[in-house]
CSV table of N, CA and C in Angstrom, one decimal:
chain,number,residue,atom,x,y,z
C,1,UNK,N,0.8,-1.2,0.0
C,1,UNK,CA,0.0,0.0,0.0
C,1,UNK,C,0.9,1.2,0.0
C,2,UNK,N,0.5,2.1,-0.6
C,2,UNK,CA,1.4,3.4,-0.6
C,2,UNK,C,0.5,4.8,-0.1
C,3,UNK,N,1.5,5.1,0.8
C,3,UNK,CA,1.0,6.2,1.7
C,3,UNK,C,1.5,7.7,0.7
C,4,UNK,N,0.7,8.9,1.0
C,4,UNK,CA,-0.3,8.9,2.1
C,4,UNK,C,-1.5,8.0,1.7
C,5,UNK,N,-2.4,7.5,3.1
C,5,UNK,CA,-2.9,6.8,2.7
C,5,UNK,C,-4.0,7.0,4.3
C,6,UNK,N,-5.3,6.9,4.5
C,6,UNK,CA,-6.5,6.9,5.5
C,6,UNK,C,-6.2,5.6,5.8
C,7,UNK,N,-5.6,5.1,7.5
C,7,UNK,CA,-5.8,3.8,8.0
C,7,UNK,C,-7.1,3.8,9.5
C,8,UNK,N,-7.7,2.6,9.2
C,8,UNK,CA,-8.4,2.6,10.5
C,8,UNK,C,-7.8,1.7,11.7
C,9,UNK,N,-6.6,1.7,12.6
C,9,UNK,CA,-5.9,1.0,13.2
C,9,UNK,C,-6.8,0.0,14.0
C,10,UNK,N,-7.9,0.1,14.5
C,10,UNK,CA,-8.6,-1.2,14.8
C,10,UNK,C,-8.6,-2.1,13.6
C,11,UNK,N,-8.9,-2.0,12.3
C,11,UNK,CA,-9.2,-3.0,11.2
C,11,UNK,C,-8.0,-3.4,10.6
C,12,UNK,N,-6.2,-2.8,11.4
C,12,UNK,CA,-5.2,-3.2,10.8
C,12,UNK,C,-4.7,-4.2,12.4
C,13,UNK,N,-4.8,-4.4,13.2
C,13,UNK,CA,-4.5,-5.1,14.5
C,13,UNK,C,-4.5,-6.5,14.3
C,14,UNK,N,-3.7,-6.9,14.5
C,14,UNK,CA,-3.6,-8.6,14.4
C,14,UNK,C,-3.3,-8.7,15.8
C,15,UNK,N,-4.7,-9.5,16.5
C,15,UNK,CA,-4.8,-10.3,17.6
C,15,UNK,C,-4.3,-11.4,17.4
C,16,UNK,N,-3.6,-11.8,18.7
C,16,UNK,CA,-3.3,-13.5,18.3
C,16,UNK,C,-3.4,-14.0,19.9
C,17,UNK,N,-4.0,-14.9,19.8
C,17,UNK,CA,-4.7,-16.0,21.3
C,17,UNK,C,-3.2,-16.0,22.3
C,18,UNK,N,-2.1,-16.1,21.5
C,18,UNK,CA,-0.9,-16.9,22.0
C,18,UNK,C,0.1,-15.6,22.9
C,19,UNK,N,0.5,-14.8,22.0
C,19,UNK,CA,1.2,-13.6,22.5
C,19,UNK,C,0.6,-12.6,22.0
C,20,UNK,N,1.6,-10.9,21.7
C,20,UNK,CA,1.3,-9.7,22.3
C,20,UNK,C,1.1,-9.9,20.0
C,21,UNK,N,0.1,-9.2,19.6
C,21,UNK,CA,0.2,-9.0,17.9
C,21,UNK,C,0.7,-7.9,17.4
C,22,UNK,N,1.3,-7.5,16.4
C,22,UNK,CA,1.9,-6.9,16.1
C,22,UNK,C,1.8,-6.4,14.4
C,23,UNK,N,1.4,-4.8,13.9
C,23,UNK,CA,1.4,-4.6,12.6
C,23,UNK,C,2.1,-3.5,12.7
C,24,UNK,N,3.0,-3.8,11.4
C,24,UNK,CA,3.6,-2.5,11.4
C,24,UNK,C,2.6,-1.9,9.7
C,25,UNK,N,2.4,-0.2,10.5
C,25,UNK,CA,1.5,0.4,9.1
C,25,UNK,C,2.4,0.7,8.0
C,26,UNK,N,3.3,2.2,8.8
C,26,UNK,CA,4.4,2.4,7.9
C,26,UNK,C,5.8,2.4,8.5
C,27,UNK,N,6.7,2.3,7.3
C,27,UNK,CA,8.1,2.5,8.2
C,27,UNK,C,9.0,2.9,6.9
C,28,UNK,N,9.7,3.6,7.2
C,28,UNK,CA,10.8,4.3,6.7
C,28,UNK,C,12.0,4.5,7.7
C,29,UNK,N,12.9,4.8,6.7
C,29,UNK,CA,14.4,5.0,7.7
C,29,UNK,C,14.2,6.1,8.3
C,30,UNK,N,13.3,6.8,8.9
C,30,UNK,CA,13.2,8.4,9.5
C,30,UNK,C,12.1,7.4,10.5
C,31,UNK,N,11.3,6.5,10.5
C,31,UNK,CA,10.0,6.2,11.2
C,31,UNK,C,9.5,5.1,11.5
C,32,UNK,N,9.4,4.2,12.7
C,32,UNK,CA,8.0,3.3,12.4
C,32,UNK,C,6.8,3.6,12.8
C,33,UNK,N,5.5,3.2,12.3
C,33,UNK,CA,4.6,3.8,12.8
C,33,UNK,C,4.1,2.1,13.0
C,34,UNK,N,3.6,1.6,14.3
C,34,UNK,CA,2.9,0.2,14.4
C,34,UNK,C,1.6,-0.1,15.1
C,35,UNK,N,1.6,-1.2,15.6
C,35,UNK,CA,0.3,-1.6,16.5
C,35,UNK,C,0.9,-2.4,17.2
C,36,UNK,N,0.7,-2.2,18.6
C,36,UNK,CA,0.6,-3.6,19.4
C,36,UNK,C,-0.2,-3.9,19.7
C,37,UNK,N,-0.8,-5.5,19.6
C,37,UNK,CA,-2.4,-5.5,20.2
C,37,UNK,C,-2.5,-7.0,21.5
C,38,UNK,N,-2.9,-6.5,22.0
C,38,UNK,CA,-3.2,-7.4,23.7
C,38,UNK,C,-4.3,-7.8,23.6
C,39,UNK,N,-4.5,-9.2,24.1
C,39,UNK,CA,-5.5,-9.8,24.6
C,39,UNK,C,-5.5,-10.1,25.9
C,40,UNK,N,-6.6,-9.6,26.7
C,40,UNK,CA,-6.3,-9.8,28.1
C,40,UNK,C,-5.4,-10.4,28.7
C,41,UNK,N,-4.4,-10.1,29.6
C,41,UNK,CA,-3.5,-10.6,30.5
C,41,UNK,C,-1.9,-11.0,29.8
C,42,UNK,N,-1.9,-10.4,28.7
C,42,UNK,CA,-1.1,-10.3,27.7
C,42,UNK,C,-0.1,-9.4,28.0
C,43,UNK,N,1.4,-9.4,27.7
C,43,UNK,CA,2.5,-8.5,27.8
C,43,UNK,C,3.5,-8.2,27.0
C,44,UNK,N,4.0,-7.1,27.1
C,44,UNK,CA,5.4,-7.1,26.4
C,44,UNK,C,6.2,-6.4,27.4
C,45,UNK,N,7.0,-7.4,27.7
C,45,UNK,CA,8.2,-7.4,29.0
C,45,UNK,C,9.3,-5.8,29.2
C,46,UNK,N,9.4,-5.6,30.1
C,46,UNK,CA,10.0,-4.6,30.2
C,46,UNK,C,11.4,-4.7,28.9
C,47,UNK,N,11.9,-3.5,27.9
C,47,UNK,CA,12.7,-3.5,27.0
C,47,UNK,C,13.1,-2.0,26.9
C,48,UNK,N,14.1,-2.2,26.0
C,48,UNK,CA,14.2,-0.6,25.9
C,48,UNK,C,15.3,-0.7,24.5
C,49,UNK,N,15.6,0.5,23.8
C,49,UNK,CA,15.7,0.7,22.4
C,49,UNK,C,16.7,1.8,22.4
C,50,UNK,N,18.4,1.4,22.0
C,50,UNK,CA,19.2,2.6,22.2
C,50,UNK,C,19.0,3.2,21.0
C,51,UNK,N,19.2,4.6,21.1
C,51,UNK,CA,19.5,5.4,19.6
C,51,UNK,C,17.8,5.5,19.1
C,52,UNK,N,17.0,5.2,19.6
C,52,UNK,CA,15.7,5.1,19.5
C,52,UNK,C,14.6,5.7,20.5
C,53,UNK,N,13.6,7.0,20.0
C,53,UNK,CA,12.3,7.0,21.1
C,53,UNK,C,11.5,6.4,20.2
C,54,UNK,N,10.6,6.1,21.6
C,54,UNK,CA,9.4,5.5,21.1
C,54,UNK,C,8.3,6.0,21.8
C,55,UNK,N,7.4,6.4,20.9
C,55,UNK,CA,6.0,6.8,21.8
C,55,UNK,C,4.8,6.2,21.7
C,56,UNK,N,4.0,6.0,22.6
C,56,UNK,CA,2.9,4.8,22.8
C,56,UNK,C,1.6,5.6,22.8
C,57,UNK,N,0.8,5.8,22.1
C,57,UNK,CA,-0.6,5.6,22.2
C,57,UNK,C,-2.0,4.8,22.8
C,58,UNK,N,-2.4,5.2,23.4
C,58,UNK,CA,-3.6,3.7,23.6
C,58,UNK,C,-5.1,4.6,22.6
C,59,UNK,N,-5.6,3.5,21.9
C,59,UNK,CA,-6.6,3.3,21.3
C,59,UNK,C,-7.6,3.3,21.8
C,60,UNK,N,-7.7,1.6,22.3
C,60,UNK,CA,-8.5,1.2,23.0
C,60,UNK,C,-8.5,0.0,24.6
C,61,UNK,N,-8.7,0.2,25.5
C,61,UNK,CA,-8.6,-0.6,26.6
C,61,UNK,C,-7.8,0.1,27.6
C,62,UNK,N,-7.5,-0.8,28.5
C,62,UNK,CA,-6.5,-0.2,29.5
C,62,UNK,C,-5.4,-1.2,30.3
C,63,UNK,N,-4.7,-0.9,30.8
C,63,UNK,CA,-3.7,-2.0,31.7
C,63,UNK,C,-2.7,-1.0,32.0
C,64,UNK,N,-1.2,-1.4,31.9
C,64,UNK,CA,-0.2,-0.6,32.7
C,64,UNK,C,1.1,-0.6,31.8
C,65,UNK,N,1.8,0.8,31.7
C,65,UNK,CA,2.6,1.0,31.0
C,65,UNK,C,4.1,0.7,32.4
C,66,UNK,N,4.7,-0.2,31.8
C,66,UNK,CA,5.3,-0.6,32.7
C,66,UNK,C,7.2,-0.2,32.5
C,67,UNK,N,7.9,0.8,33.6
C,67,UNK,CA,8.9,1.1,33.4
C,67,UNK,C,9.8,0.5,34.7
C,68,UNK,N,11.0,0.5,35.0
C,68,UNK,CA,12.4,0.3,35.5
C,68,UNK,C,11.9,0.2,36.7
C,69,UNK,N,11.2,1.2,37.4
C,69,UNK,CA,11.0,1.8,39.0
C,69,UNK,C,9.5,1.8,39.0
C,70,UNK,N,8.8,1.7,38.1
C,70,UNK,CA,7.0,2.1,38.6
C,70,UNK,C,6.0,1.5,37.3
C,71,UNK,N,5.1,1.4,38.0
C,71,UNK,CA,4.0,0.9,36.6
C,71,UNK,C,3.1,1.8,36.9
C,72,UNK,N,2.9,2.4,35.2
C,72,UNK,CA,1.7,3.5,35.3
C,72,UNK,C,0.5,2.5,34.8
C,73,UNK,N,-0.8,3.3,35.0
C,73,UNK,CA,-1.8,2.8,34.6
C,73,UNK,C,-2.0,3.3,33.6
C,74,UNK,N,-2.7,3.0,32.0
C,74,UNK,CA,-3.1,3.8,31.5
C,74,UNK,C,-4.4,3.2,30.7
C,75,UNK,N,-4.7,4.2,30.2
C,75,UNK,CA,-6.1,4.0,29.2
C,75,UNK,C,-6.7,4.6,28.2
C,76,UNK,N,-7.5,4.6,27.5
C,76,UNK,CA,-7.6,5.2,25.8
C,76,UNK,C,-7.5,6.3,26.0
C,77,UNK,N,-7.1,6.8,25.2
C,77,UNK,CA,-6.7,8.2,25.1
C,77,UNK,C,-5.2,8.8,25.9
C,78,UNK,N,-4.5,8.7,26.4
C,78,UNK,CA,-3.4,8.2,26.9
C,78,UNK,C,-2.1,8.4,26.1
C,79,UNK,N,-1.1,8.5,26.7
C,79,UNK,CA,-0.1,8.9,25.7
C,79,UNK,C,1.2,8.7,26.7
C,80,UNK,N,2.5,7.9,26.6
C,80,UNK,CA,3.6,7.6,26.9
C,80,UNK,C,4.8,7.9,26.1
C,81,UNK,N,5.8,8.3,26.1
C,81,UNK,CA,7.3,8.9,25.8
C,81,UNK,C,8.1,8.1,26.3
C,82,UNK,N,8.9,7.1,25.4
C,82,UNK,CA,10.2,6.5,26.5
C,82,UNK,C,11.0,7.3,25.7
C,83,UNK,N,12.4,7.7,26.1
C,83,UNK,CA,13.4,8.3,25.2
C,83,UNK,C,13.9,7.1,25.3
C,84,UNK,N,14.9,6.8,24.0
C,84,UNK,CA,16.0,6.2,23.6
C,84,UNK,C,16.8,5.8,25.0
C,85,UNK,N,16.8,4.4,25.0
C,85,UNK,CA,18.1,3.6,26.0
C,85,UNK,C,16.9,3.4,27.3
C,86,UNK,N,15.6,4.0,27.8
C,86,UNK,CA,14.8,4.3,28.7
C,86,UNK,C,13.9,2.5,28.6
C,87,UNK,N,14.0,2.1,29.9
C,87,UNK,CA,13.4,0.6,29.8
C,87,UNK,C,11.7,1.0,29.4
C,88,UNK,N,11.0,0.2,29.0
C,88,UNK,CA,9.5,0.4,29.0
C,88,UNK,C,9.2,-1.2,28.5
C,89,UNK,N,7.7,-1.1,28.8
C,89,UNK,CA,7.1,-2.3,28.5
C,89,UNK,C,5.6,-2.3,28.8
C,90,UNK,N,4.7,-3.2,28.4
C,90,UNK,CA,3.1,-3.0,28.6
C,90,UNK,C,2.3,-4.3,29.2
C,91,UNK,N,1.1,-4.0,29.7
C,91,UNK,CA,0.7,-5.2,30.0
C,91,UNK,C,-0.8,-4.8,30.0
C,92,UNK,N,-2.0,-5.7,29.8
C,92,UNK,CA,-3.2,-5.7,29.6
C,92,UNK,C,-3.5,-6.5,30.8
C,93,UNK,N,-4.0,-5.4,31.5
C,93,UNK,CA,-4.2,-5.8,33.5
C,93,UNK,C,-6.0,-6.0,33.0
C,94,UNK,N,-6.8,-5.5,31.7
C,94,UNK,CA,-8.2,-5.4,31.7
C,94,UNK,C,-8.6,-6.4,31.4
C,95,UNK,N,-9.7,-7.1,31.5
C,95,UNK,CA,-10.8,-7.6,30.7
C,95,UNK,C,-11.0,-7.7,29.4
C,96,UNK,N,-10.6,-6.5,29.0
C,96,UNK,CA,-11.1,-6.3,27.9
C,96,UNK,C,-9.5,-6.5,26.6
C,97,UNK,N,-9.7,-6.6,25.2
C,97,UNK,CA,-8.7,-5.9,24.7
C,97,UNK,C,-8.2,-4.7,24.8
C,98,UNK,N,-6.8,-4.4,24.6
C,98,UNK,CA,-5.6,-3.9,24.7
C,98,UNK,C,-5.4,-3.0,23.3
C,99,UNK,N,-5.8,-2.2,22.5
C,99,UNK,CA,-4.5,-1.7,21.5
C,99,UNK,C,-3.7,-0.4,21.3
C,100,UNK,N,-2.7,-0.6,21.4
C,100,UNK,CA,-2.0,0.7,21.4
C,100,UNK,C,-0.8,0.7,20.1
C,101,UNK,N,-1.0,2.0,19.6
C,101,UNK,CA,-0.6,2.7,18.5
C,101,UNK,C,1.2,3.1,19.1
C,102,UNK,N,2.1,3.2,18.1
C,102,UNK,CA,3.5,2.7,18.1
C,102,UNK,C,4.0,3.9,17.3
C,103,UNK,N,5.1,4.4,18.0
C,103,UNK,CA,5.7,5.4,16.4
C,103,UNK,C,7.5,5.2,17.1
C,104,UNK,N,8.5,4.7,16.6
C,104,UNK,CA,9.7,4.7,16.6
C,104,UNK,C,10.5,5.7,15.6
C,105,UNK,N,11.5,6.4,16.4
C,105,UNK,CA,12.2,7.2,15.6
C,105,UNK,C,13.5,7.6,16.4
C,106,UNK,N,14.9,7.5,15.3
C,106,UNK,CA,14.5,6.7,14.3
C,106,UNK,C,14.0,5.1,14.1
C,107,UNK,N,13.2,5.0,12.8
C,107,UNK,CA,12.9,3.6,12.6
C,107,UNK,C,14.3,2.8,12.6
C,108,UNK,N,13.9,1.2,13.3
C,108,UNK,CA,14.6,0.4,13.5
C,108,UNK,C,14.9,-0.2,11.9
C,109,UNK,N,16.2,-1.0,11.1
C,109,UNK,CA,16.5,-1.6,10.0
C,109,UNK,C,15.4,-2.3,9.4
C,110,UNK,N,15.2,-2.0,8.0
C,110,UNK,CA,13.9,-2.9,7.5
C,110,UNK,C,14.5,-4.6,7.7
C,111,UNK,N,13.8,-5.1,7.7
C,111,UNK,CA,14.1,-6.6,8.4
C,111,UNK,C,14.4,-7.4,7.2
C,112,UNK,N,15.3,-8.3,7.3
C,112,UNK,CA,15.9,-9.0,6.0
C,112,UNK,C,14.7,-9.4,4.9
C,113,UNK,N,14.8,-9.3,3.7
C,113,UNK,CA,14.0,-9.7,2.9
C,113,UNK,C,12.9,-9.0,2.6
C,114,UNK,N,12.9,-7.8,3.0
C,114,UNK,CA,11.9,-7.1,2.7
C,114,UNK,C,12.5,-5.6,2.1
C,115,UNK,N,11.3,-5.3,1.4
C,115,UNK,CA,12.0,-4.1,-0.3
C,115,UNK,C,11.1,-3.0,0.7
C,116,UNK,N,11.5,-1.8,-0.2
C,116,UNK,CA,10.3,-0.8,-0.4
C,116,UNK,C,10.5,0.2,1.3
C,117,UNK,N,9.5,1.3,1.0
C,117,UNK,CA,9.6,2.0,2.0
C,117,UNK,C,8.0,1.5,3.5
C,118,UNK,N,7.2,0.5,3.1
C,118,UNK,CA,6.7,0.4,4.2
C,118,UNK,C,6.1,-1.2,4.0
C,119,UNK,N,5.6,-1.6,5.0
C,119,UNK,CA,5.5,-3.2,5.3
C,119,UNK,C,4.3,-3.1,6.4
C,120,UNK,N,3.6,-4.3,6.4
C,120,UNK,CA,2.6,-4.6,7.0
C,120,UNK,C,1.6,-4.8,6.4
C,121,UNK,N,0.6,-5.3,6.8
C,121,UNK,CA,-0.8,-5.7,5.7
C,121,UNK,C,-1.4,-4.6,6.4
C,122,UNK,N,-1.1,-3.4,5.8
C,122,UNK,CA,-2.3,-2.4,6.0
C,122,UNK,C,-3.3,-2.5,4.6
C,123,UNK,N,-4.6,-2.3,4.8
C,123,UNK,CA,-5.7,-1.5,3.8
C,123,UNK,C,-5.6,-0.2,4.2
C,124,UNK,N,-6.3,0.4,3.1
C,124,UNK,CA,-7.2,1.5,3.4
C,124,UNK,C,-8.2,1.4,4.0
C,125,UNK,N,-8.6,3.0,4.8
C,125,UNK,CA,-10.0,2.5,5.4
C,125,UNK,C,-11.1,2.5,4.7
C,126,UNK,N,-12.2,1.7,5.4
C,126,UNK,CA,-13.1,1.4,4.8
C,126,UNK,C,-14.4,2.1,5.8
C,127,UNK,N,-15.4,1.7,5.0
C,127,UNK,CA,-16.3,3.0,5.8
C,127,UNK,C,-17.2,1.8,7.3
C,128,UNK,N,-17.3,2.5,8.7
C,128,UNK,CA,-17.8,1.9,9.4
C,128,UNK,C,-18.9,1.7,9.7
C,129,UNK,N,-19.8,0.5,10.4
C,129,UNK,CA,-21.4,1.1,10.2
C,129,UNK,C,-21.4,1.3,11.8
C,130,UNK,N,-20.6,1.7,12.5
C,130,UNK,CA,-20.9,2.4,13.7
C,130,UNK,C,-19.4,2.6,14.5
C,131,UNK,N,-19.7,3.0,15.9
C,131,UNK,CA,-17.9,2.9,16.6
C,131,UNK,C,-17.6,1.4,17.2
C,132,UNK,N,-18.4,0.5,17.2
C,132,UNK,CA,-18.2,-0.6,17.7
C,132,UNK,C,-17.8,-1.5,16.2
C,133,UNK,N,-18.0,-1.1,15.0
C,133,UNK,CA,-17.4,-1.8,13.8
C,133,UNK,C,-16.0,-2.2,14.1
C,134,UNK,N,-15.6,-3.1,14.1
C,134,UNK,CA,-14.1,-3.4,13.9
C,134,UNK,C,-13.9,-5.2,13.8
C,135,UNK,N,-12.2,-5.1,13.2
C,135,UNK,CA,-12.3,-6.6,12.5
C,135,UNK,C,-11.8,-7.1,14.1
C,136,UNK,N,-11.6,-8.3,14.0
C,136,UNK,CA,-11.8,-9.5,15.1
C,136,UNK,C,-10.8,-10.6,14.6
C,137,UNK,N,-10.2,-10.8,15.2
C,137,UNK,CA,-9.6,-12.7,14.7
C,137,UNK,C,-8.6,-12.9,14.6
């Protein structure tokens, strides 16, 4: 898909039963832009990224943005800053689904075998028949 381009990040999320899912929308050597998506009780372990910030979004749900010394709570609407070398990590403490929106900069090396300036099974968006529309599975 070639940007610019209208994404609906609920209908690009790949849930998976097993671990934490993962889509990247766009990426370029200046950027990643991704998804992480949780299914309750779900995590991604404390880590951290030298030469790299990363900023976290939540979408949708809630649990705990988890750093070095303290775990925050957070929830949609929500916004986190690790700077570069700074530990972070997430966990889905809810009930419910988890998804939070991803932007790395700079973007990390495009991953062996792959061309071009972006990756991920994004579409374009498509039109919703309400706010509870979204894909599943």
């Amino acid at each position: 898909m070639e940007h610019p381009q209208l994404v609906r990040p609920q209908h690009v999320a790949q849930w998976r039963p097993d671990r934490m899912g993962k889509a990247t929308i766009f990426q370029s050597p200046r950027l990643l832009v991704g998804l992480n998506a949780f299914e309750p009780g779900q995590e991604h372990a404390l880590h951290g990224h030298e030469g790299m910030d990363k900023m976290y979004y939540v979408i949708e749900g809630a649990g705990l943005f988890l750093l070095e010394d303290r775990d925050l709570p957070m929830e949609a609407g929500q916004m986190l800053v690790a700077p570069a070398g700074v530990p972070h990590g997430v966990r889905n403490t809810g009930s419910e689904r988890l998804l939070v929106l991803l932007a790395l900069a700079p973007a990390p090396p495009l991953a062996q075998g792959r061309t071009g300036g972006q990756r991920g099974l994004v579409q374009p968006c498509r039109a919703s028949s309400g706010p509870g529309d979204r894909a599943r599975g």
